[in-house]
């Protein structure tokens, strides 16, 4: 029984069956990769997990509790965090403030009326945010407006924000897209470290096979809305169907 | 090898072969912040130039400056495309001269369907590939022609962005991380396409984080760091120079 | 101090000094001089400055921080005004119960309306709030003033009549006008110094004091985690929800707080002048506070107060400059010149004050984006940059062309 | 007392609508005020000072002090009007406030003047409440009111249109509209008319088609428009557009009545007013000496004849000045005493009484009708009858005016 | 039955006015996303185009009358319009009589020019600015335009009557046994509104213009990269919107006498109509205009006001609230247009 159980999930957009009969079980404290061609329904699946979309059929449960019918913020408070495919950050706020918000969400819950507290007096949250920024190598940008960062930096910021909430399940949608090679490697290391240090489960969507094969313990291949295979990385690498539908012939696997 | 060329005296045009696109001492600002700090380079007709550098090096800003978007604001410098002074034009004029940009965040127009997104690109001359030909290249787009563009999956959006550029008869294609978010098979596919259109004489500037991949495709490479050029030479040179790769590309 | 950092503290102190000395500062010209026309240091206008300052500060907590543009805030101002006058009618002329009630009722009213309108965002929210306010206005203006059930006294405005109960009012000891423990709101100490005359008015100081508290609270809100959450709402609600935060209660809280500020302002309007008219709830009144906030600088601390001041100044000072006054100013010129000057200026003052205000709106927003505050900052920056440029220009190493 | 004049001049506050829909009326009021000040200070031809029965004014200002004035904009909003009046009192030291072009504003400013301790000489205000339930000891009204309109108009209407008439009222949905409707309905019903319906129309209404259209099927044969200003222009226009005036109902010609008329409104309504009856406080075509003198000095100065609003404002200024002169003081209590029960003549409406009980003037009221063949752009109304004062008088405790109390005069600080 | 049909006509008539104003507004506000508080002023200026033309046609010379006297007792100056002396009294009088229809021709170029100037001179700089700034600047502009008109024409309404031939009452449905008398000009107004609405729809439907402008609004930068000069199209759009607003004003003149603040009277209402219709949707705006017009007409019947007192005062806002609460983006709104 995994920490995340997806059973028979289906989702339709008008005439398009984006997901059909998806079953997925993610074991606790593992890194589970979801790969597949463009438009396979990977992001849609993640959207169903965090309440952005409601599946037409099937069930999704996290840690034994159903997430369906809950609002996004409730799901997040249950311990699921997500990094989006196009960075979703607080563009008008500084990098530091971006980092503090998840800190407050973690400390104070979904809503706290504290207009008389002083922002600068929240030492715990600040310290935590500082630490997370250092970890991500964004410390020198802390006073910058998040919107005016380059895109690679935005993505790193978003990962840092999600991590600083201490989620139990971290959903990553192409976290290293657009990241420089060095930073991609740093991110891989960071995720590995986090996974080992904390009790955290990671589900990751990536098209960068270097990242997938360095991190994943199990891989699900999704194609046209249904899982094609689910297996260990080594088996996936050699899987002829996967090579044909997704990896392509020339792909050198790191 | 020419790690830090001295452009302060300007480019000696007599020394180089006639350039198709030439950027000369370009400086650009985002509001108060000085981002593009005096960039000069040449691209020859039918060449693929890889523009490389770390995150925040200024690659996107450089492409945007060439495309005359206005943000960042180019305060100094000249850009010539096929004997036309781009630096005196606005972005739509530059586009009509034959400049095509695939922007890094794809910029699919909300509210328009896939097909409308392409049709939009074919309103202003010159018209390039036909819609049918584009659908042949990207069958997924053909299948989704009446879906709203922004609801496409990430990879599909990328295809649309490239298709949109090709639907115009452009002379120079500026690609800002075109492979991002694409499945490896599709990347192969696009790479093939780029080679094909290169054969047909297209000049391309390719910005890509997967430097190795880009360098394999490119003829020449320019490496940026904090808004300036730190290398300008042939692509194979970079592939061979481990020191350079380690310093500026971390590979 | 007071939980503020040095910069905010000095801002608060400056504002405090300015408001406390307003009767002096706003009367820079001797009473008999031609320029006395521009003096603004009389009780009514000073009261308006601070009361509309409160209104705009509160509006800015909603609009400046969350970006939710309410076009119906005047409804809360109106409710506050009516509540306060009702307290006068029922209890007596002491202003404290009235002010307290106006904050409470407007808060409740804002809660009710906020619960409904905040289900939408953007322009849809603006129009919902506008619709509620316009309905309130229409009801107050006619329906709720029918003789059978007269809650608002319609066109005339709610006021205290001699036959009202006023249970705790004692005409012997207390003034027949709003007062605070016997000290009439109208009580004005006039002090003449040379050609100058300064007026120190109880109502003004009460309002000014309350405004300082409101301003202080607003600074605290801006600088609190709550304030940051409100800015997060403006920036990206989506991300907020996926960060485990429920944005609705935050916006609702901001809406209610700003509604209470508006109600307080309404209550104070009645406290210094015990008549509450329905026009206070009309869309033009809601629009006015929007204009004040933008004019001063939305999202800045002091901007809305400046915006409120500017608009009220025009309304009260410019509208009173008639041709007679103009002739007075230019009487030193030869006759032809005098008439020419008067003809030139005439369209912009007196009954043309709207024209000047419209032009000011356009100029400010075109040339000082971000409002008066940002305009000020820009000018400041420009000056300081010029200075620093001058200072280090000899050493500069601009690349030679 | 408040703002006691000490120097060589005395300041009056003229508070009129300078912006908003009544701006033209306000502008005419201001002209009248300026003319009055000129006359009080001995300038011009003296206007009605020469015909005024009281001879205490001599062109040397008021009590020997030169008259100065300040102006303000009421915007036809109670709040703005009060703010403007307050600035005149607090900043400019005005001892008397006058003006206004609507009842809401008049009542609001009257209340303020009572509290502040200055005299208020109302401008154009027609609601019964101004000297009814909202009357104030410091406030005085020269203008006539809804009741008087009804009392003057009803007999003329009955004579022209017959006693067997069914009236349909459209009424502006606020205090003034209600009191006027009540007055007209009462006066016409007393003469045998029936009121078949009274429909309240929103203040902000601009297109009255949906109110006018049902009138024809209601069985009514008279439409009474209790509207003023833009409302009146628009409702009358709609009524004419729908062809009401060509209709025959119950075997009679359909008629439209506009109880409160002014020349400026008639101008706005254009052709539509021709032949339509209404009442007015004063009209420039009156031929008594006072009116003639006023029209002459106003017309000479400005090039066109004064409106009724201008007339009232001019008269109110003279009356105030005269009262001060007679009382020998600007003290509001002394002024009020001088005005209360004051009988005078020569100011255009025949012998007039400022009644002490409610500070309302009693004088002749004009019944007018839209002129069929105007000779100029000012010649829009034709006087049908000058209703004598006796016919429009009422008891001070008349139910339509009941409720308030005058209180006692407040001299302020 | 007659009464109901009459109110339906009234509703269509009001609806035509709302729909026309909302149509112009939604071209700028719903499509370009510019909160244009000066739209009402454009409507008003349209109406004053007729007033101006009327004044021009009425330009007169004066002759001193021997018999009549003016109000001061001096000999009366009789005014004769030049057109009457040039074309003879009859033709001249009928030219003046037809000044409102003539004003349509007069207003089109003027309004387009005003739209161009406004966009090029002012609004252009505000596309990228926050909506709040747009409100401030267009509100300022609206005040200025109003005050200028007031300075020239005064605050009083000025009649611009329909030509005599068109100002009577038409008897409708006599063949059907109905007796409906309805002013001819109001019927013309309905027809005119439908014509303009159809024309604008056709223009946007059968050309790529609408799509380009929508795209340009969503993302100017990218549209520029595709070689399209979006500025020019925005300017054209503004001219079109101004012309629609102006024509709505010209035609409205005979229904209600124009005054300088008529624009403000309609302003709030037209925003409500556009939003109820849904941002970004032209058909939505038109539909909402007619629905609200008809509802307003019925809410003002005696039956409605006695059932629910004051319903005529609040109906529009009430309906707006109900619509917006049940349909998140109004009747036919597009996703993402000014939702944040
Ligand atoms: N709101 C929507 N309306 C209609 N179709 C949609 C919608 N959202 C997604 N789709 C379609 O559903 C399919 C699955 O999309 P999804 O974003 O899940 O793909 P993906 O696997 O994440 O692909 P990529 O790797 O390219 O990001 C796509 O074909 C997409 O066009
Ligand atoms: N709108 C903006 N305002 C201010 N600064 C900006 C803005 N956009 C980018 N920058 C800054 O300009 C610098 C260069 O950014 P640019 O996007 O050109 O980098 P890049 O090389 O494309 O990086 P990446 O690989 O991450 O896309 C960065 O430091 C970034 O923070
Ligand atoms: Mg995806
Ligand atoms: Mg980039």
mmCIF file of N, CA and C and ligand atoms in Angstrom, chain A residues 150-151, chain B residues 59-60 104 176-177 207, ligand 4:
data_model
loop_
_atom_site.group_PDB
_atom_site.id
_atom_site.type_symbol
_atom_site.label_atom_id
_atom_site.label_comp_id
_atom_site.label_asym_id
_atom_site.label_seq_id
_atom_site.Cartn_x
_atom_site.Cartn_y
_atom_site.Cartn_z
ATOM 1 N N UNK A 150 15.658 35.337 -14.122
ATOM 2 C CA UNK A 150 15.656 34.514 -15.326
ATOM 3 C C UNK A 150 14.860 33.251 -15.015
ATOM 4 N N UNK A 151 14.476 32.555 -16.077
ATOM 5 C CA UNK A 151 13.494 31.498 -15.839
ATOM 6 C C UNK A 151 14.056 30.318 -15.068
ATOM 7 N N UNK B 59 20.927 35.377 -22.420
ATOM 8 C CA UNK B 59 20.626 34.802 -23.740
ATOM 9 C C UNK B 59 19.258 35.287 -24.228
ATOM 10 N N UNK B 60 18.298 35.100 -23.365
ATOM 11 C CA UNK B 60 16.951 35.525 -23.738
ATOM 12 C C UNK B 60 16.923 37.019 -24.021
ATOM 13 N N UNK B 104 10.875 31.977 -25.177
ATOM 14 C CA UNK B 104 11.182 30.896 -24.253
ATOM 15 C C UNK B 104 9.948 30.398 -23.509
ATOM 16 N N UNK B 176 14.507 30.101 -28.720
ATOM 17 C CA UNK B 176 14.877 30.207 -27.315
ATOM 18 C C UNK B 176 14.463 28.917 -26.611
ATOM 19 N N UNK B 177 15.384 28.059 -26.412
ATOM 20 C CA UNK B 177 15.173 26.767 -25.761
ATOM 21 C C UNK B 177 14.009 25.998 -26.377
ATOM 22 N N UNK B 207 19.256 28.974 -28.819
ATOM 23 C CA UNK B 207 19.616 29.055 -27.406
ATOM 24 C C UNK B 207 19.185 27.751 -26.773
HETATM 25 MG MG1 LIG F 4 16.266 32.495 -21.093
#
